[in-house]
């Protein structure tokens, strides 16, 4: 009998990390590889935030803090929720963790009993189903195909709800599709939830600030105040503030839930890094102009990638509202053959072919629960993106 518990068997390693690792290995072996798998901005953390971390260390902020984070940071987060989302959270209704990932994990640990159902619209961020499984919950996947703009239809949500449903996980703008809900679309989803008071909403707003073409971001507790008492509003500094390695994620929610999440965290990591927390205060309270500057670059890259991919034979690419991903369909390549005579039978095959033939690393849609698609992260240099898209066009052109 194995020494290991059954828990790790329930989940699979992150496929996005697997692609990044494979691309790095090929590169180390001398292959010319362009990696489009990473889910982090290629921009450096802004100088004033790095300075704040340095100053925090100089001032001796290098010791343990409260589990749920320093009060200065929780006040800054409460200010952000009020200013940007019109949401009132008291500092004690806020928890700070080692990234949004730990916030979500704490929430599942604190709420899921075996067999509790978690509704997850697909395509989804790879971690939601696995986290729910680790906590003995049951993921209920609802397909949101490209014809629906990769968004959850109210009638599909209605059909997925059962007496065992505990959470609906929403993620707008989305990883991997970049799709974001308009206020009206979100309201229609919330209207369903109003009729089912036992279902709570976990809204992952990690990409809130990364929206383009004047898109206006909204979040469930804001568009439907009747859901405020059963919504966990999750956010973090990783993406818009280019702080992936600093590990600062946070959430606002009902006090009882937040207290339970703090309890869970107190027996695992305690708190996130004290230095990162102080840098976080400056991130939220300091200048914000760099976000718009970065977004300008992201939007140009999105437009470039969408246009070039739509010129590739067999690829169709939807133009997303936000985040830094596109999620094109490769349906037009399925059933065709590579110059070596290998048949493309799935998005996994297509992705493998791109890496082998042209050294372009992307992630297969099967990893995100909706095929046949693949995900490209455009959080990389414009020159690399242009070259990668040329190679994808060439690879698609070579299929017979
Ligand atoms: C949708 C989504 N949620 C949460 C996270 C977690 O971010 P972090 O733990 O760095 O805050 C990510 C990171 O890739 C993400 O894409």
Short mmCIF file of C-alpha atoms and ligand atoms in Angstrom, two decimals:
data_model
loop_
_atom_site.label_atom_id
_atom_site.label_comp_id
_atom_site.label_asym_id
_atom_site.label_seq_id
_atom_site.Cartn_x
_atom_site.Cartn_y
_atom_site.Cartn_z
CA UNK A 1 0.00 0.00 0.00
CA UNK A 2 1.27 3.46 -0.84
CA UNK A 3 2.54 5.70 1.92
CA UNK A 4 0.73 8.56 0.16
CA UNK A 5 -2.83 9.56 0.93
CA UNK A 6 -5.49 9.42 -1.79
CA UNK A 7 -5.82 13.23 -1.84
CA UNK A 8 -3.00 14.04 -4.32
CA UNK A 9 -4.43 11.40 -6.69
CA UNK A 10 -7.59 13.44 -7.10
CA UNK A 11 -5.77 16.23 -8.91
CA UNK A 12 -3.43 16.63 -11.85
CA UNK A 13 -0.38 18.86 -12.10
CA UNK A 14 -1.06 22.32 -13.54
CA UNK A 15 -0.95 21.90 -17.37
CA UNK A 16 0.05 25.52 -17.82
CA UNK A 17 3.11 25.02 -15.66
CA UNK A 18 3.82 21.77 -17.58
CA UNK A 19 3.88 23.65 -20.91
CA UNK A 20 6.12 26.39 -19.54
CA UNK A 21 8.51 23.76 -18.18
CA UNK A 22 8.59 21.80 -21.46
CA UNK A 23 9.28 24.98 -23.44
CA UNK A 24 12.11 25.90 -21.03
CA UNK A 25 13.63 22.42 -21.41
CA UNK A 26 13.57 22.61 -25.20
CA UNK A 27 15.12 26.07 -25.04
CA UNK A 28 17.87 24.81 -22.73
CA UNK A 29 18.53 22.04 -25.26
CA UNK A 30 19.17 24.70 -27.91
CA UNK A 31 15.77 24.76 -29.70
CA UNK A 32 14.37 28.11 -30.83
CA UNK A 33 11.19 28.15 -28.76
CA UNK A 34 8.65 30.92 -28.19
CA UNK A 35 6.71 30.29 -24.98
CA UNK A 36 3.16 31.66 -24.95
CA UNK A 37 2.07 29.67 -21.92
CA UNK A 38 2.88 31.92 -18.99
CA UNK A 39 0.09 33.65 -17.08
CA UNK A 40 1.99 36.68 -15.88
CA UNK A 41 2.71 40.17 -17.21
CA UNK A 42 6.12 40.60 -18.80
CA UNK A 43 6.36 44.09 -17.22
CA UNK A 44 8.47 44.67 -14.09
CA UNK A 45 6.80 45.60 -10.79
CA UNK A 46 6.59 49.44 -10.82
CA UNK A 47 9.52 51.22 -9.22
CA UNK A 48 7.51 52.97 -6.47
CA UNK A 49 6.17 49.60 -5.26
CA UNK A 50 9.67 48.09 -5.16
CA UNK A 51 10.85 51.15 -3.23
CA UNK A 52 8.05 50.67 -0.69
CA UNK A 53 9.26 47.13 -0.06
CA UNK A 54 12.81 48.37 0.48
CA UNK A 55 11.59 51.02 2.87
CA UNK A 56 9.49 48.48 4.78
CA UNK A 57 12.59 46.35 5.35
CA UNK A 58 14.62 49.41 6.43
CA UNK A 59 11.89 50.29 8.93
CA UNK A 60 12.01 46.80 10.41
CA UNK A 61 8.73 45.49 8.99
CA UNK A 62 10.23 42.02 8.76
CA UNK A 63 8.39 40.16 11.51
CA UNK A 64 5.17 38.13 11.65
CA UNK A 65 1.89 39.97 11.19
CA UNK A 66 -1.72 39.12 11.96
CA UNK A 67 -2.89 36.09 9.94
CA UNK A 68 -5.42 38.14 7.93
CA UNK A 69 -2.86 40.86 7.12
CA UNK A 70 -1.78 44.21 8.55
CA UNK A 71 -4.59 46.66 9.26
CA UNK A 72 -3.00 49.24 6.93
CA UNK A 73 -3.36 46.83 4.01
CA UNK A 74 -6.88 45.76 4.91
CA UNK A 75 -7.87 49.44 5.13
CA UNK A 76 -6.30 50.05 1.70
CA UNK A 77 -8.27 47.08 0.32
CA UNK A 78 -11.50 48.35 1.90
CA UNK A 79 -10.76 51.71 0.22
CA UNK A 80 -10.22 50.01 -3.14
CA UNK A 81 -13.50 48.06 -2.89
CA UNK A 82 -15.38 51.27 -2.08
CA UNK A 83 -13.66 53.44 -4.69
CA UNK A 84 -13.61 51.01 -7.61
CA UNK A 85 -16.53 48.67 -6.95
CA UNK A 86 -18.91 50.64 -4.73
CA UNK A 87 -18.68 47.84 -2.13
CA UNK A 88 -18.60 48.42 1.63
CA UNK A 89 -16.34 45.97 3.42
CA UNK A 90 -15.06 46.62 6.95
CA UNK A 91 -11.37 45.72 7.46
CA UNK A 92 -12.43 42.67 9.52
CA UNK A 93 -14.42 41.44 6.49
CA UNK A 94 -11.18 41.31 4.50
CA UNK A 95 -8.60 38.54 4.39
CA UNK A 96 -5.15 38.64 2.79
CA UNK A 97 -3.40 35.48 1.59
CA UNK A 98 -0.42 34.23 -0.42
CA UNK A 99 -1.99 35.12 -3.76
CA UNK A 100 -5.54 34.84 -4.96
CA UNK A 101 -4.87 31.13 -5.27
CA UNK A 102 -4.66 30.69 -1.51
CA UNK A 103 -7.75 32.83 -0.96
CA UNK A 104 -9.76 30.50 -3.20
CA UNK A 105 -8.26 27.42 -1.61
CA UNK A 106 -8.99 28.66 1.93
CA UNK A 107 -12.58 29.34 0.92
CA UNK A 108 -13.08 25.80 -0.38
CA UNK A 109 -11.40 24.23 2.66
CA UNK A 110 -13.59 26.34 4.94
CA UNK A 111 -16.90 25.54 3.21
CA UNK A 112 -16.93 22.24 1.28
CA UNK A 113 -18.23 19.03 2.80
CA UNK A 114 -17.81 15.80 0.82
CA UNK A 115 -20.09 15.83 -2.22
CA UNK A 116 -20.91 19.54 -2.10
CA UNK A 117 -21.22 20.81 -5.66
CA UNK A 118 -19.27 23.70 -7.15
CA UNK A 119 -20.54 25.06 -10.46
CA UNK A 120 -17.65 25.98 -12.73
CA UNK A 121 -18.27 27.51 -16.17
CA UNK A 122 -15.92 26.14 -18.86
CA UNK A 123 -13.45 27.16 -20.13
CA UNK A 124 -12.17 27.62 -16.59
CA UNK A 125 -8.95 28.49 -14.82
CA UNK A 126 -7.27 25.11 -14.35
CA UNK A 127 -7.15 25.28 -10.55
CA UNK A 128 -10.87 25.60 -9.73
CA UNK A 129 -11.91 21.97 -10.33
CA UNK A 130 -8.76 20.56 -8.78
CA UNK A 131 -9.05 22.71 -5.67
CA UNK A 132 -12.67 21.65 -5.24
CA UNK A 133 -11.65 17.99 -5.67
CA UNK A 134 -8.85 18.32 -3.11
CA UNK A 135 -11.48 19.55 -0.66
CA UNK A 136 -13.74 16.59 -1.51
CA UNK A 137 -16.20 18.77 -3.38
CA UNK A 138 -17.76 17.83 -6.73
CA UNK A 139 -17.06 20.17 -9.65
CA UNK A 140 -20.09 20.64 -11.92
CA UNK A 141 -18.80 21.89 -15.25
CA UNK A 142 -21.10 23.99 -17.45
CA UNK A 143 -20.01 24.47 -21.07
CA UNK A 144 -19.83 28.08 -22.26
CA UNK A 145 -18.88 27.74 -25.95
CA UNK A 146 -17.60 30.47 -28.23
CA UNK A 147 -21.11 31.10 -29.61
CA UNK A 148 -22.04 32.29 -26.10
CA UNK A 149 -18.93 34.48 -26.02
CA UNK A 150 -17.51 31.92 -23.51
CA UNK A 151 -19.97 33.27 -20.93
CA UNK A 152 -22.48 31.49 -18.71
CA UNK A 153 -26.09 31.67 -19.93
CA UNK A 154 -28.67 32.13 -17.15
CA UNK A 155 -30.68 29.13 -18.38
CA UNK A 156 -27.59 26.90 -18.28
CA UNK A 157 -26.87 28.03 -14.72
CA UNK A 158 -30.49 27.35 -13.72
CA UNK A 159 -30.21 23.79 -15.07
CA UNK A 160 -26.94 23.12 -13.20
CA UNK A 161 -28.21 24.12 -9.75
CA UNK A 162 -29.20 21.26 -7.40
CA UNK A 163 -29.91 21.13 -3.66
CA UNK A 164 -26.20 20.19 -3.23
CA UNK A 165 -24.87 23.29 -4.99
CA UNK A 166 -22.73 25.36 -2.68
CA UNK A 167 -20.82 27.73 -4.92
CA UNK A 168 -20.89 29.26 -8.36
CA UNK A 169 -17.38 30.30 -9.40
CA UNK A 170 -17.30 33.30 -11.73
CA UNK A 171 -14.17 34.69 -13.35
CA UNK A 172 -14.46 37.87 -15.41
CA UNK A 173 -12.32 38.77 -17.31
CA UNK A 174 -11.53 35.12 -17.74
CA UNK A 175 -8.44 33.03 -17.82
CA UNK A 176 -8.29 31.39 -20.40
CA UNK A 177 -10.82 33.09 -22.74
CA UNK A 178 -10.39 36.78 -21.86
CA UNK A 179 -14.21 37.05 -21.90
CA UNK A 180 -15.74 39.59 -19.52
CA UNK A 181 -19.42 39.98 -18.55
CA UNK A 182 -21.17 43.25 -19.26
CA UNK A 183 -23.25 44.62 -16.43
CA UNK A 184 -26.44 43.32 -18.09
CA UNK A 185 -24.98 39.84 -18.62
CA UNK A 186 -23.81 39.65 -15.02
CA UNK A 187 -27.17 40.89 -13.74
CA UNK A 188 -28.95 38.13 -15.68
CA UNK A 189 -26.71 35.52 -14.01
CA UNK A 190 -27.25 37.13 -10.59
CA UNK A 191 -31.04 37.10 -11.11
CA UNK A 192 -30.91 33.30 -11.23
CA UNK A 193 -28.94 33.20 -7.99
CA UNK A 194 -31.41 35.48 -6.22
CA UNK A 195 -33.96 32.69 -6.72
CA UNK A 196 -31.62 30.08 -5.12
CA UNK A 197 -30.61 31.41 -1.71
CA UNK A 198 -28.48 28.37 -0.81
CA UNK A 199 -25.97 29.11 -3.62
CA UNK A 200 -23.02 31.40 -2.88
CA UNK A 201 -20.86 33.22 -5.42
CA UNK A 202 -17.09 33.07 -5.51
CA UNK A 203 -16.13 35.82 -7.93
CA UNK A 204 -12.51 35.79 -9.06
CA UNK A 205 -11.89 39.38 -10.16
CA UNK A 206 -8.14 38.94 -10.61
CA UNK A 207 -8.16 40.54 -14.08
CA UNK A 208 -10.51 43.40 -13.15
CA UNK A 209 -8.20 46.15 -14.38
CA UNK A 210 -7.17 44.46 -17.60
CA UNK A 211 -10.07 45.44 -19.87
CA UNK A 212 -9.98 47.10 -23.29
CA UNK A 213 -12.06 49.23 -25.67
CA UNK A 214 -13.65 51.19 -22.79
CA UNK A 215 -15.20 48.03 -21.34
CA UNK A 216 -16.68 48.71 -17.89
CA UNK A 217 -15.91 46.07 -15.26
CA UNK A 218 -18.55 45.11 -12.69
CA UNK A 219 -18.69 42.48 -9.94
CA UNK A 220 -21.71 40.47 -8.64
CA UNK A 221 -22.20 42.11 -5.21
CA UNK A 222 -22.16 45.48 -6.98
CA UNK A 223 -24.74 44.68 -9.67
CA UNK A 224 -26.99 42.71 -7.31
CA UNK A 225 -26.73 43.97 -3.71
CA UNK A 226 -29.07 41.15 -2.61
CA UNK A 227 -26.12 38.78 -3.18
CA UNK A 228 -23.71 40.77 -0.99
CA UNK A 229 -24.31 38.52 2.05
CA UNK A 230 -23.34 35.39 0.10
CA UNK A 231 -20.59 36.63 -2.18
CA UNK A 232 -16.86 36.23 -1.76
CA UNK A 233 -15.21 38.96 -3.84
CA UNK A 234 -11.68 37.77 -4.64
CA UNK A 235 -8.93 39.91 -6.10
CA UNK A 236 -5.17 40.39 -5.89
CA UNK A 237 -2.11 42.30 -6.93
CA UNK A 238 -0.51 39.71 -9.22
CA UNK A 239 -1.79 40.78 -12.62
CA UNK A 240 -2.57 44.53 -12.86
CA UNK A 241 0.24 45.47 -10.46
CA UNK A 242 2.73 43.06 -12.06
CA UNK A 243 3.38 41.44 -8.67
CA UNK A 244 3.00 37.71 -9.34
CA UNK A 245 6.01 36.75 -7.24
CA UNK A 246 5.04 38.90 -4.25
CA UNK A 247 2.07 36.68 -3.39
CA UNK A 248 -0.62 39.09 -2.34
CA UNK A 249 -4.25 38.09 -2.89
CA UNK A 250 -7.30 39.20 -0.93
CA UNK A 251 -11.04 38.89 -0.56
CA UNK A 252 -13.97 40.68 0.99
CA UNK A 253 -16.95 38.72 2.22
CA UNK A 254 -19.36 37.88 5.01
CA UNK A 255 -17.62 37.98 8.41
CA UNK A 256 -18.39 34.37 9.34
CA UNK A 257 -16.82 33.07 6.13
CA UNK A 258 -13.78 35.34 6.39
CA UNK A 259 -13.18 34.23 9.98
CA UNK A 260 -13.29 30.57 8.95
CA UNK A 261 -10.85 31.25 6.10
CA UNK A 262 -8.50 33.01 8.52
CA UNK A 263 -8.68 29.98 10.81
CA UNK A 264 -7.70 27.66 7.94
CA UNK A 265 -4.81 29.92 6.96
CA UNK A 266 -3.61 30.22 10.57
CA UNK A 267 -2.77 26.50 10.49
CA UNK A 268 -1.01 26.57 7.13
CA UNK A 269 0.98 29.61 6.00
CA UNK A 270 0.01 32.09 8.78
CA UNK A 271 0.28 35.28 6.71
CA UNK A 272 1.74 36.34 3.42
CA UNK A 273 5.14 38.08 3.46
CA UNK A 274 5.21 41.18 5.65
CA UNK A 275 7.33 43.03 3.11
CA UNK A 276 4.87 42.20 0.33
CA UNK A 277 1.99 43.45 2.48
CA UNK A 278 3.64 46.85 2.95
CA UNK A 279 4.39 47.01 -0.78
CA UNK A 280 0.71 46.19 -1.30
CA UNK A 281 -0.36 49.25 0.71
CA UNK A 282 1.62 51.45 -1.69
CA UNK A 283 0.32 49.53 -4.72
CA UNK A 284 -3.31 50.20 -3.77
CA UNK A 285 -2.94 53.72 -2.36
CA UNK A 286 -0.22 55.01 -4.72
CA UNK A 287 -0.24 56.13 -8.37
CA UNK A 288 -2.27 53.94 -10.73
CA UNK A 289 -1.33 55.45 -14.12
CA UNK A 290 0.95 52.56 -15.12
CA UNK A 291 -2.09 50.26 -15.38
CA UNK A 292 -3.54 52.28 -18.27
CA UNK A 293 -0.10 52.47 -19.90
CA UNK A 294 0.35 48.69 -19.68
CA UNK A 295 -3.21 48.15 -20.94
CA UNK A 296 -2.47 50.18 -24.05
CA UNK A 297 0.33 47.75 -24.88
CA UNK A 298 -1.82 44.72 -24.03
CA UNK A 299 -4.63 45.97 -26.24
CA UNK A 300 -2.28 46.50 -29.20
CA UNK A 301 -0.93 43.00 -28.72
CA UNK A 302 -4.42 41.52 -28.46
CA UNK A 303 -5.44 43.19 -31.72
CA UNK A 304 -2.27 41.99 -33.45
CA UNK A 305 -2.68 38.40 -32.28
CA UNK A 306 -6.40 38.20 -33.11
CA UNK A 307 -5.82 39.58 -36.58
CA UNK A 308 -2.84 37.33 -37.37
CA UNK A 309 -4.51 34.19 -35.99
CA UNK A 310 -7.62 34.81 -38.06
CA UNK A 311 -5.35 34.68 -41.12
CA UNK A 312 -4.16 31.18 -40.19
CA UNK A 313 -5.87 28.36 -42.09
CA UNK A 314 -8.26 26.44 -39.82
CA UNK A 315 -8.07 28.87 -36.87
CA UNK A 316 -10.83 31.15 -35.68
CA UNK A 317 -10.08 33.67 -32.97
CA UNK A 318 -12.74 35.53 -30.98
CA UNK A 319 -11.76 39.06 -29.82
CA UNK A 320 -11.84 39.05 -26.00
CA UNK A 321 -12.78 41.96 -23.73
CA UNK A 322 -9.96 41.58 -21.23
CA UNK A 323 -7.14 39.71 -19.43
CA UNK A 324 -4.08 38.86 -21.56
CA UNK A 325 -5.23 35.67 -23.23
CA UNK A 326 -6.92 34.65 -26.45
CA UNK A 327 -8.68 31.30 -26.83
CA UNK A 328 -8.87 30.49 -30.53
CA UNK A 329 -10.66 27.50 -31.97
CA UNK A 330 -8.55 25.02 -33.93
CA UNK A 331 -11.62 23.08 -35.13
CA UNK A 332 -10.60 23.74 -38.74
CA UNK A 333 -7.38 21.78 -38.28
CA UNK A 334 -8.99 18.65 -36.84
CA UNK A 335 -8.87 15.70 -39.20
CA UNK A 336 -6.05 17.15 -41.26
CA UNK A 337 -2.53 15.72 -41.56
CA UNK A 338 0.90 17.12 -40.75
CA UNK A 339 3.62 16.98 -43.47
CA UNK A 340 4.92 13.89 -41.63
CA UNK A 341 1.54 12.22 -42.05
CA UNK A 342 0.33 12.50 -38.45
CA UNK A 343 -3.42 13.14 -38.13
CA UNK A 344 -4.55 16.03 -35.91
CA UNK A 345 -7.32 14.47 -33.85
CA UNK A 346 -7.62 16.92 -30.97
CA UNK A 347 -6.36 20.22 -29.59
CA UNK A 348 -3.72 18.22 -27.69
CA UNK A 349 -2.40 16.95 -31.05
CA UNK A 350 -2.51 20.44 -32.55
CA UNK A 351 -0.55 21.96 -29.66
CA UNK A 352 2.04 19.19 -29.82
CA UNK A 353 2.42 19.76 -33.58
CA UNK A 354 2.95 23.53 -33.05
CA UNK A 355 5.72 22.86 -30.56
CA UNK A 356 7.41 20.14 -32.63
CA UNK A 357 7.12 21.82 -36.03
CA UNK A 358 7.57 25.49 -35.18
CA UNK A 359 8.75 25.72 -31.56
CA UNK A 360 5.64 27.62 -30.40
CA UNK A 361 4.42 26.65 -26.93
CA UNK A 362 0.71 27.22 -26.21
CA UNK A 363 -1.72 25.40 -23.91
CA UNK A 364 -4.33 22.94 -25.19
CA UNK A 365 -7.98 23.75 -24.57
CA UNK A 366 -8.62 20.34 -22.99
CA UNK A 367 -6.74 21.65 -19.95
CA UNK A 368 -9.39 24.36 -19.51
CA UNK A 369 -12.37 22.09 -20.11
CA UNK A 370 -13.43 23.33 -23.57
CA UNK A 371 -12.11 21.86 -26.84
CA UNK A 372 -10.99 22.16 -29.58
CA UNK A 373 -9.25 25.37 -28.59
CA UNK A 374 -5.87 26.54 -27.39
CA UNK A 375 -4.77 29.39 -25.15
CA UNK A 376 -2.23 31.99 -26.04
CA UNK A 377 -0.93 34.38 -23.42
CA UNK A 378 0.01 37.67 -25.06
CA UNK A 379 1.86 38.89 -21.98
CA UNK A 380 5.09 38.72 -23.92
CA UNK A 381 6.99 41.03 -26.28
CA UNK A 382 5.23 42.23 -29.43
CA UNK A 383 8.15 41.01 -31.57
CA UNK A 384 7.90 37.50 -30.10
CA UNK A 385 4.13 37.48 -30.62
CA UNK A 386 4.45 38.53 -34.23
CA UNK A 387 7.01 35.83 -34.92
CA UNK A 388 4.92 33.21 -33.07
CA UNK A 389 1.80 34.08 -35.09
CA UNK A 390 3.79 33.87 -38.35
CA UNK A 391 4.94 30.41 -37.31
CA UNK A 392 1.37 29.35 -36.43
CA UNK A 393 0.22 30.57 -39.86
CA UNK A 394 3.02 28.53 -41.47
CA UNK A 395 2.22 25.41 -39.41
CA UNK A 396 -1.47 25.65 -40.29
CA UNK A 397 -0.64 26.26 -43.95
CA UNK A 398 1.43 23.07 -44.01
CA UNK A 399 -1.48 20.85 -42.89
CA UNK A 400 -3.09 18.81 -45.65
C1 LIG B 1 -8.15 33.44 -12.98
C2 LIG B 1 -7.05 33.43 -11.99
N1 LIG B 1 -7.34 33.45 -10.68
C3 LIG B 1 -6.39 33.42 -9.75
C4 LIG B 1 -5.06 33.39 -10.10
C5 LIG B 1 -4.06 33.35 -8.98
O1 LIG B 1 -3.26 34.44 -8.93
P1 LIG B 1 -2.28 34.70 -7.71
O2 LIG B 1 -2.31 33.49 -6.83
O3 LIG B 1 -0.96 34.96 -8.30
O4 LIG B 1 -2.85 35.90 -7.00
C6 LIG B 1 -4.69 33.35 -11.44
C7 LIG B 1 -3.29 33.24 -11.84
O5 LIG B 1 -2.93 32.83 -12.90
C8 LIG B 1 -5.72 33.38 -12.42
O6 LIG B 1 -5.43 33.35 -13.72
#
